C-alpha cells in the first residue's frame, strides 16, 4: 500500500460546533504501525473514520499514493469498500449465528474467491492467531480475547492494504491486553500490513507503535517515534500526557517562600545565564534521585530539599510522594526506600533530564544543547 497522506483534513459536525479535527497533516508510510494517541474527544477516532471512508471530510484531502480518495475541493469521495482497508471495531462485531471459521471467511465469500484459495487464506490466519482449534465454535463460546483474535483474523484474511484498529483492546482485562499487544506486534512483523491504531492508552502506543501521533482538541501535537515522544516532548501537553507517574512540572514566576520552583528558577538563571524565555521545566519521576544529605547530591545537578509524604509500592519499583511549600513531586526508584513519612530528603536531577518550556507551553529547543552541555561540566 502506498503512503497515506492527510492534507489539511478537517471534520465539523455543524455550523456552530467546533472542529472535531482541524487542519490535520499526517503521513502514514507503507508498513508503518501508526498509533493515534490522545484523550477522549481529541479527534483520533474521527481521523480513523475519515481514513476508512466512514466520515466525509469537511475540508482538505486524503491521498493514497497519488490517488485522491477524499477531497472537498475536487468533489471526490471513494466509498469505503473501494479503499482496500480493513476496520476492526472496539465491539468486535462478529456474526453470532456463524461459526468462527465462517466469521473468518465472511469477507472472502463476499469477494467470491475460489473455494481453495479461500480455505488456504482462512487456515493461514487462523493458525497464525491460534484460533484454528475453535473453528466450529460460535462467538458466544469464546472469551473476549479469543473473539478479538477472530475479528483480527477476519480482516487479515482479506489481506487489506491498511488495517484500521479502533481501540480494539479496551474491552479486555489487563493480562489479555498484554497478550494481544504481543500478538499485534508479531502480526505486524509477519504480515507487514500498514496499521493505524487508535488508543488513549499511552503504554499501548509506546509498546506497539513505530510512529505515534499525539492529538488534542482536534489538532496534531507531535508525531514521532515512541522515544521521540517520551524523551523530547514538543510541548507541555505531550510531556504531561505521556508518562506514568506523570512528569513533574515546576512553573516559574510564582514566588513562594523557599519553594522548589524558586530554587529551580535560580538554578537556571545562575547556571545558564544566556537562556531566555523559560516559563516552566519538567523532570520525569524516573530521572530523579534522592539523598539524605545535601553534600551527597551529585555536583552540578539541580537539588532541593523536600518532605516525604508517601511511599507507594508498585511491585518492581516504588513511587515517592514528595512535598515542598506548594508543590508535590513524584520520584520513582527501583531500590527499596528506607524512608518514613515526614522525613526530609534532597531530590536531585541531572541537567540533561530537564525539559524547558516557554510561556505558551512549547519546548525550548535551544535549551536542549545547553542542558546537555551542562551535564558534562
Tab-separated table of C-alpha atoms in Angstrom:
chain	number	residue	atom	x	y	z
A	1	UNK	CA	0.000	0.000	0.000
A	2	UNK	CA	1.424	3.429	-0.938
A	3	UNK	CA	1.830	6.210	1.615
A	4	UNK	CA	-1.400	7.684	3.025
A	5	UNK	CA	-1.393	11.482	3.257
A	6	UNK	CA	-3.918	13.656	5.054
A	7	UNK	CA	-3.505	17.276	3.994
A	8	UNK	CA	-5.396	19.959	5.878
A	9	UNK	CA	-8.041	17.405	6.858
A	10	UNK	CA	-10.977	18.854	8.766
A	11	UNK	CA	-14.189	17.480	10.207
A	12	UNK	CA	-17.038	19.583	11.518
A	13	UNK	CA	-20.448	18.251	12.542
A	14	UNK	CA	-22.311	21.542	12.488
A	15	UNK	CA	-22.084	25.225	11.620
A	16	UNK	CA	-21.898	26.350	15.249
A	17	UNK	CA	-19.792	23.485	16.566
A	18	UNK	CA	-16.026	23.342	16.979
A	19	UNK	CA	-13.997	21.241	14.587
A	20	UNK	CA	-13.610	17.631	15.681
A	21	UNK	CA	-10.425	17.630	13.577
A	22	UNK	CA	-8.651	20.802	12.428
A	23	UNK	CA	-6.105	21.237	9.591
A	24	UNK	CA	-4.572	17.807	10.142
A	25	UNK	CA	-1.445	16.979	8.144
A	26	UNK	CA	-0.480	13.352	8.645
A	27	UNK	CA	1.700	10.920	6.696
A	28	UNK	CA	1.359	7.162	7.199
A	29	UNK	CA	4.084	5.254	5.351
A	30	UNK	CA	3.802	1.782	3.865
A	31	UNK	CA	4.284	-0.931	6.517
A	32	UNK	CA	4.140	1.533	9.400
A	33	UNK	CA	2.446	0.855	12.743
A	34	UNK	CA	0.941	4.257	13.473
A	35	UNK	CA	-0.786	4.936	16.796
A	36	UNK	CA	-3.183	7.863	17.097
A	37	UNK	CA	-2.896	8.724	20.792
A	38	UNK	CA	-4.812	11.211	22.875
A	39	UNK	CA	-7.569	11.747	25.456
A	40	UNK	CA	-11.247	11.100	24.780
A	41	UNK	CA	-12.721	13.607	22.326
A	42	UNK	CA	-9.377	14.609	20.806
A	43	UNK	CA	-10.356	13.545	17.257
A	44	UNK	CA	-8.394	10.315	16.895
A	45	UNK	CA	-11.382	8.056	16.133
A	46	UNK	CA	-12.804	10.677	13.780
A	47	UNK	CA	-9.469	10.691	11.937
A	48	UNK	CA	-9.563	6.899	11.650
A	49	UNK	CA	-13.120	7.006	10.316
A	50	UNK	CA	-12.163	9.630	7.731
A	51	UNK	CA	-9.340	7.394	6.506
A	52	UNK	CA	-11.755	4.449	6.355
A	53	UNK	CA	-14.364	6.470	4.458
A	54	UNK	CA	-17.000	6.276	7.207
A	55	UNK	CA	-16.821	10.066	7.610
A	56	UNK	CA	-16.710	12.647	4.832
A	57	UNK	CA	-14.141	15.421	5.113
A	58	UNK	CA	-15.357	18.938	5.829
A	59	UNK	CA	-12.128	20.292	4.328
A	60	UNK	CA	-8.773	19.174	2.957
A	61	UNK	CA	-7.994	15.896	1.217
A	62	UNK	CA	-6.754	12.346	1.718
A	63	UNK	CA	-4.427	10.660	-0.772
A	64	UNK	CA	-3.204	7.094	-1.073
A	65	UNK	CA	-0.047	7.473	-3.110
A	66	UNK	CA	-1.087	9.751	-5.981
A	67	UNK	CA	-4.717	8.637	-5.813
A	68	UNK	CA	-7.139	11.087	-4.174
A	69	UNK	CA	-9.731	9.179	-2.151
A	70	UNK	CA	-11.409	12.176	-0.488
A	71	UNK	CA	-11.291	15.834	-1.493
A	72	UNK	CA	-13.811	18.542	-0.685
A	73	UNK	CA	-12.494	20.987	-3.307
A	74	UNK	CA	-12.439	18.426	-6.119
A	75	UNK	CA	-15.671	16.726	-5.044
A	76	UNK	CA	-14.028	13.291	-4.865
A	77	UNK	CA	-15.131	10.594	-2.433
A	78	UNK	CA	-14.115	6.943	-2.802
A	79	UNK	CA	-16.526	4.711	-0.826
A	80	UNK	CA	-15.141	2.543	2.000
A	81	UNK	CA	-15.443	-0.763	0.114
A	82	UNK	CA	-13.152	0.521	-2.629
A	83	UNK	CA	-10.337	1.787	-0.378
A	84	UNK	CA	-8.740	-1.635	0.255
A	85	UNK	CA	-8.736	-1.045	4.006
A	86	UNK	CA	-9.937	-3.242	6.866
A	87	UNK	CA	-11.536	-1.843	10.015
A	88	UNK	CA	-11.678	-3.686	13.354
A	89	UNK	CA	-14.164	-2.157	15.765
A	90	UNK	CA	-13.896	-1.920	19.520
A	91	UNK	CA	-17.003	-4.140	19.845
A	92	UNK	CA	-15.605	-6.943	17.581
A	93	UNK	CA	-18.867	-7.029	15.503
A	94	UNK	CA	-18.835	-10.814	14.962
A	95	UNK	CA	-21.827	-12.630	13.482
A	96	UNK	CA	-23.314	-14.570	16.443
A	97	UNK	CA	-25.028	-17.185	14.223
A	98	UNK	CA	-21.860	-18.072	12.255
A	99	UNK	CA	-19.054	-20.348	13.370
A	100	UNK	CA	-15.561	-18.962	13.891
A	101	UNK	CA	-14.483	-20.329	10.510
A	102	UNK	CA	-17.456	-18.748	8.753
A	103	UNK	CA	-16.855	-15.439	10.540
A	104	UNK	CA	-13.230	-15.537	9.399
A	105	UNK	CA	-14.031	-16.213	5.753
A	106	UNK	CA	-17.014	-13.836	5.611
A	107	UNK	CA	-15.176	-11.113	3.675
A	108	UNK	CA	-13.653	-13.636	1.288
A	109	UNK	CA	-17.082	-15.049	0.426
A	110	UNK	CA	-18.315	-11.533	-0.360
A	111	UNK	CA	-15.426	-11.237	-2.808
A	112	UNK	CA	-16.351	-14.555	-4.431
A	113	UNK	CA	-12.867	-16.039	-4.054
A	114	UNK	CA	-12.442	-19.631	-5.268
A	115	UNK	CA	-13.003	-22.178	-2.504
A	116	UNK	CA	-9.428	-23.498	-2.474
A	117	UNK	CA	-7.898	-20.021	-2.156
A	118	UNK	CA	-10.454	-19.027	0.461
A	119	UNK	CA	-9.741	-22.087	2.599
A	120	UNK	CA	-5.973	-21.603	2.313
A	121	UNK	CA	-6.160	-17.970	3.444
A	122	UNK	CA	-8.503	-18.768	6.323
A	123	UNK	CA	-6.298	-21.620	7.511
A	124	UNK	CA	-3.194	-19.422	7.441
A	125	UNK	CA	-4.632	-16.589	9.529
A	126	UNK	CA	-6.431	-18.924	11.930
A	127	UNK	CA	-3.194	-20.789	12.575
A	128	UNK	CA	-1.276	-17.506	12.966
A	129	UNK	CA	-3.779	-16.288	15.563
A	130	UNK	CA	-4.144	-19.680	17.284
A	131	UNK	CA	-7.909	-19.934	16.729
A	132	UNK	CA	-7.972	-22.897	14.304
A	133	UNK	CA	-8.993	-25.194	17.167
A	134	UNK	CA	-12.134	-23.091	17.674
A	135	UNK	CA	-13.245	-23.190	14.022
A	136	UNK	CA	-16.558	-24.974	14.771
A	137	UNK	CA	-17.489	-22.886	17.799
A	138	UNK	CA	-19.658	-19.760	17.893
A	139	UNK	CA	-18.566	-16.313	19.198
A	140	UNK	CA	-20.610	-16.698	22.399
A	141	UNK	CA	-18.489	-19.749	23.260
A	142	UNK	CA	-15.221	-17.784	23.195
A	143	UNK	CA	-13.572	-15.402	25.653
A	144	UNK	CA	-13.127	-11.706	24.886
A	145	UNK	CA	-9.517	-12.193	23.853
A	146	UNK	CA	-10.426	-15.088	21.549
A	147	UNK	CA	-13.215	-13.040	19.956
A	148	UNK	CA	-10.728	-10.231	19.370
A	149	UNK	CA	-8.466	-12.679	17.547
A	150	UNK	CA	-11.384	-13.727	15.331
A	151	UNK	CA	-12.122	-10.094	14.456
A	152	UNK	CA	-8.472	-9.590	13.508
A	153	UNK	CA	-8.402	-12.837	11.520
A	154	UNK	CA	-11.466	-11.781	9.510
A	155	UNK	CA	-9.705	-8.595	8.437
A	156	UNK	CA	-6.301	-10.188	7.810
A	157	UNK	CA	-7.888	-12.896	5.664
A	158	UNK	CA	-8.946	-10.366	3.028
A	159	UNK	CA	-5.364	-9.044	3.045
A	160	UNK	CA	-6.190	-5.313	3.277
A	161	UNK	CA	-3.536	-2.787	2.348
A	162	UNK	CA	-4.251	-0.961	5.617
A	163	UNK	CA	-5.618	-2.339	8.895
A	164	UNK	CA	-7.524	0.234	10.965
A	165	UNK	CA	-7.997	-0.618	14.652
A	166	UNK	CA	-10.311	1.463	16.845
A	167	UNK	CA	-9.311	0.799	20.475
A	168	UNK	CA	-9.670	-2.966	19.931
A	169	UNK	CA	-8.133	-3.963	23.266
A	170	UNK	CA	-10.076	-1.697	25.621
A	171	UNK	CA	-12.664	-4.381	26.476
A	172	UNK	CA	-10.032	-6.900	27.595
A	173	UNK	CA	-8.606	-7.431	31.053
A	174	UNK	CA	-5.000	-6.482	31.821
A	175	UNK	CA	-3.493	-9.906	31.103
A	176	UNK	CA	-5.347	-10.343	27.802
A	177	UNK	CA	-4.381	-6.812	26.733
A	178	UNK	CA	-0.729	-7.682	27.308
A	179	UNK	CA	-1.078	-10.902	25.293
A	180	UNK	CA	-2.862	-9.143	22.430
A	181	UNK	CA	-0.246	-6.386	22.300
A	182	UNK	CA	2.418	-9.027	21.783
A	183	UNK	CA	0.167	-10.709	19.192
A	184	UNK	CA	-0.319	-7.474	17.251
A	185	UNK	CA	3.404	-6.769	17.296
A	186	UNK	CA	4.106	-10.250	15.913
A	187	UNK	CA	1.377	-9.983	13.261
A	188	UNK	CA	2.683	-6.634	12.081
A	189	UNK	CA	6.125	-8.126	11.640
A	190	UNK	CA	4.794	-11.253	9.899
A	191	UNK	CA	2.167	-9.750	7.558
A	192	UNK	CA	3.907	-6.354	7.084
A	193	UNK	CA	0.485	-4.682	6.949
A	194	UNK	CA	0.199	-0.933	7.459
A	195	UNK	CA	-1.642	-0.491	10.764
A	196	UNK	CA	-3.366	2.606	12.120
A	197	UNK	CA	-4.270	2.040	15.766
A	198	UNK	CA	-6.423	4.363	17.882
A	199	UNK	CA	-5.829	4.342	21.634
A	200	UNK	CA	-5.932	6.564	24.704
A	201	UNK	CA	-3.557	4.170	26.494
A	202	UNK	CA	-0.062	5.648	26.364
A	203	UNK	CA	1.672	2.360	27.189
A	204	UNK	CA	-0.244	0.622	24.419
A	205	UNK	CA	1.052	3.231	21.991
A	206	UNK	CA	4.605	3.137	23.352
A	207	UNK	CA	4.900	-0.650	23.171
A	208	UNK	CA	3.210	-1.172	19.787
A	209	UNK	CA	3.884	1.759	17.507
A	210	UNK	CA	6.729	2.527	15.166
A	211	UNK	CA	5.279	6.067	14.993
A	212	UNK	CA	2.966	7.885	17.404
A	213	UNK	CA	0.764	10.859	16.515
A	214	UNK	CA	-0.371	12.654	19.677
A	215	UNK	CA	-3.630	14.611	19.296
A	216	UNK	CA	-5.520	17.046	21.493
A	217	UNK	CA	-8.695	19.013	20.783
A	218	UNK	CA	-8.657	18.001	17.134
A	219	UNK	CA	-5.101	19.087	16.395
A	220	UNK	CA	-1.840	17.192	15.984
A	221	UNK	CA	0.517	17.981	18.856
A	222	UNK	CA	3.523	15.861	17.876
A	223	UNK	CA	4.415	12.966	15.608
A	224	UNK	CA	7.498	10.811	16.092
A	225	UNK	CA	8.923	7.546	17.365
A	226	UNK	CA	7.994	6.425	20.891
A	227	UNK	CA	11.441	7.554	22.075
A	228	UNK	CA	10.974	10.983	20.468
A	229	UNK	CA	7.599	11.442	22.117
A	230	UNK	CA	8.871	10.433	25.534
A	231	UNK	CA	12.365	11.948	25.553
A	232	UNK	CA	11.686	15.154	23.575
A	233	UNK	CA	8.034	16.141	24.050
A	234	UNK	CA	7.115	19.045	21.772
A	235	UNK	CA	5.053	20.806	24.435
A	236	UNK	CA	3.711	20.508	27.941
A	237	UNK	CA	0.567	18.678	26.831
A	238	UNK	CA	2.604	15.839	25.295
A	239	UNK	CA	5.001	15.806	28.249
A	240	UNK	CA	2.172	15.558	30.790
A	241	UNK	CA	0.016	13.112	28.806
A	242	UNK	CA	2.761	10.542	28.174
A	243	UNK	CA	4.347	9.018	31.259
A	244	UNK	CA	3.194	7.285	34.439
A	245	UNK	CA	3.607	8.678	37.010
A	246	UNK	CA	3.212	11.926	35.037
A	247	UNK	CA	6.104	14.296	34.509
A	248	UNK	CA	6.807	16.774	37.336
A	249	UNK	CA	6.277	20.388	36.230
A	250	UNK	CA	7.744	23.405	38.043
A	251	UNK	CA	6.321	26.752	36.948
A	252	UNK	CA	8.476	29.858	37.203
A	253	UNK	CA	7.371	33.392	38.043
A	254	UNK	CA	5.188	32.485	41.043
A	255	UNK	CA	7.383	33.317	44.036
A	256	UNK	CA	6.869	31.292	47.201
A	257	UNK	CA	8.761	31.005	50.461
A	258	UNK	CA	11.707	28.606	49.899
A	259	UNK	CA	9.675	26.829	47.261
A	260	UNK	CA	11.300	24.278	44.932
A	261	UNK	CA	10.175	26.223	41.845
A	262	UNK	CA	12.095	29.282	43.092
A	263	UNK	CA	15.180	27.125	43.549
A	264	UNK	CA	14.801	25.732	40.037
A	265	UNK	CA	14.487	29.226	38.584
A	266	UNK	CA	17.589	30.347	40.495
A	267	UNK	CA	19.459	27.237	39.287
A	268	UNK	CA	18.644	28.073	35.663
A	269	UNK	CA	19.477	31.767	35.896
A	270	UNK	CA	22.850	31.166	37.556
A	271	UNK	CA	23.949	28.117	35.571
A	272	UNK	CA	22.534	29.154	32.174
A	273	UNK	CA	22.516	32.987	32.126
A	274	UNK	CA	22.167	33.121	28.321
A	275	UNK	CA	18.986	31.047	28.306
A	276	UNK	CA	15.851	33.176	27.929
A	277	UNK	CA	12.138	32.507	27.921
A	278	UNK	CA	11.943	29.556	30.328
A	279	UNK	CA	8.494	29.594	31.934
A	280	UNK	CA	8.487	26.063	33.334
A	281	UNK	CA	10.599	22.946	33.492
A	282	UNK	CA	9.644	19.305	33.602
A	283	UNK	CA	11.503	16.318	35.003
A	284	UNK	CA	10.339	12.728	34.774
A	285	UNK	CA	9.993	10.806	38.084
A	286	UNK	CA	12.440	8.093	36.993
A	287	UNK	CA	15.100	10.702	36.123
A	288	UNK	CA	15.231	11.938	39.717
A	289	UNK	CA	17.237	10.648	42.649
A	290	UNK	CA	17.373	11.458	46.347
A	291	UNK	CA	19.904	11.640	49.174
A	292	UNK	CA	19.524	12.331	52.859
A	293	UNK	CA	22.490	14.758	52.984
A	294	UNK	CA	22.932	17.653	50.564
A	295	UNK	CA	26.682	17.008	50.287
A	296	UNK	CA	25.878	13.579	48.758
A	297	UNK	CA	23.986	15.124	45.824
A	298	UNK	CA	25.948	14.850	42.535
A	299	UNK	CA	27.877	18.006	41.789
A	300	UNK	CA	26.264	20.353	39.268
A	301	UNK	CA	22.831	18.758	39.419
A	302	UNK	CA	19.693	20.610	40.399
A	303	UNK	CA	18.895	19.713	44.025
A	304	UNK	CA	16.291	20.804	46.558
A	305	UNK	CA	15.029	19.739	49.974
A	306	UNK	CA	11.566	18.148	50.189
A	307	UNK	CA	9.443	16.176	52.657
A	308	UNK	CA	8.476	12.542	52.066
A	309	UNK	CA	4.675	12.258	52.354
A	310	UNK	CA	4.172	8.796	50.905
A	311	UNK	CA	5.966	5.620	49.798
A	312	UNK	CA	3.884	3.731	47.236
A	313	UNK	CA	4.980	0.210	46.207
A	314	UNK	CA	4.094	-0.820	42.653
A	315	UNK	CA	5.659	-4.284	42.568
A	316	UNK	CA	9.023	-3.867	40.877
A	317	UNK	CA	9.515	-0.258	41.946
A	318	UNK	CA	8.438	2.361	44.470
A	319	UNK	CA	6.958	5.826	43.987
A	320	UNK	CA	7.899	8.503	46.488
A	321	UNK	CA	5.451	11.350	47.005
A	322	UNK	CA	7.380	14.483	47.970
A	323	UNK	CA	6.139	17.906	49.018
A	324	UNK	CA	7.621	21.373	49.315
A	325	UNK	CA	5.753	24.502	50.390
A	326	UNK	CA	3.371	24.470	47.413
A	327	UNK	CA	4.490	21.692	45.077
A	328	UNK	CA	4.010	17.928	45.032
A	329	UNK	CA	6.526	15.863	43.060
A	330	UNK	CA	6.827	12.146	42.380
A	331	UNK	CA	10.053	10.158	42.214
A	332	UNK	CA	10.399	6.558	41.009
A	333	UNK	CA	13.064	4.226	42.399
A	334	UNK	CA	13.859	0.555	41.866
A	335	UNK	CA	15.647	0.326	45.229
A	336	UNK	CA	13.563	-0.191	48.353
A	337	UNK	CA	13.491	3.220	50.087
A	338	UNK	CA	14.216	3.097	53.807
A	339	UNK	CA	12.132	6.182	54.475
A	340	UNK	CA	9.131	7.113	56.581
A	341	UNK	CA	6.541	9.811	56.081
A	342	UNK	CA	7.721	13.185	57.321
A	343	UNK	CA	11.413	12.613	56.636
A	344	UNK	CA	13.368	15.320	54.815
A	345	UNK	CA	15.391	14.355	51.738
A	346	UNK	CA	17.229	16.170	48.974
A	347	UNK	CA	15.952	15.359	45.494
A	348	UNK	CA	18.268	15.896	42.536
A	349	UNK	CA	18.187	15.628	38.751
A	350	UNK	CA	20.872	15.985	36.057
A	351	UNK	CA	20.512	18.947	33.733
A	352	UNK	CA	20.066	16.759	30.630
A	353	UNK	CA	16.932	15.258	32.245
A	354	UNK	CA	15.259	18.686	32.491
A	355	UNK	CA	12.728	19.744	29.851
A	356	UNK	CA	12.380	23.516	29.380
A	357	UNK	CA	9.107	25.073	28.129
A	358	UNK	CA	8.218	28.635	27.182
A	359	UNK	CA	5.182	30.669	28.227
A	360	UNK	CA	2.975	29.017	25.586
A	361	UNK	CA	3.983	25.577	26.791
A	362	UNK	CA	6.164	24.800	23.766
A	363	UNK	CA	9.512	23.066	24.143
A	364	UNK	CA	12.527	25.395	24.139
A	365	UNK	CA	14.654	23.530	21.605
A	366	UNK	CA	17.550	25.954	22.042
A	367	UNK	CA	17.727	24.915	25.702
A	368	UNK	CA	18.491	21.278	24.869
A	369	UNK	CA	22.098	21.823	23.793
A	370	UNK	CA	22.811	23.962	26.854
A	371	UNK	CA	21.314	21.380	29.211
A	372	UNK	CA	23.266	18.535	27.634
A	373	UNK	CA	26.476	20.553	27.762
A	374	UNK	CA	25.799	21.399	31.399
A	375	UNK	CA	25.765	17.718	32.282
A	376	UNK	CA	29.355	17.428	31.105
A	377	UNK	CA	30.620	20.229	33.328
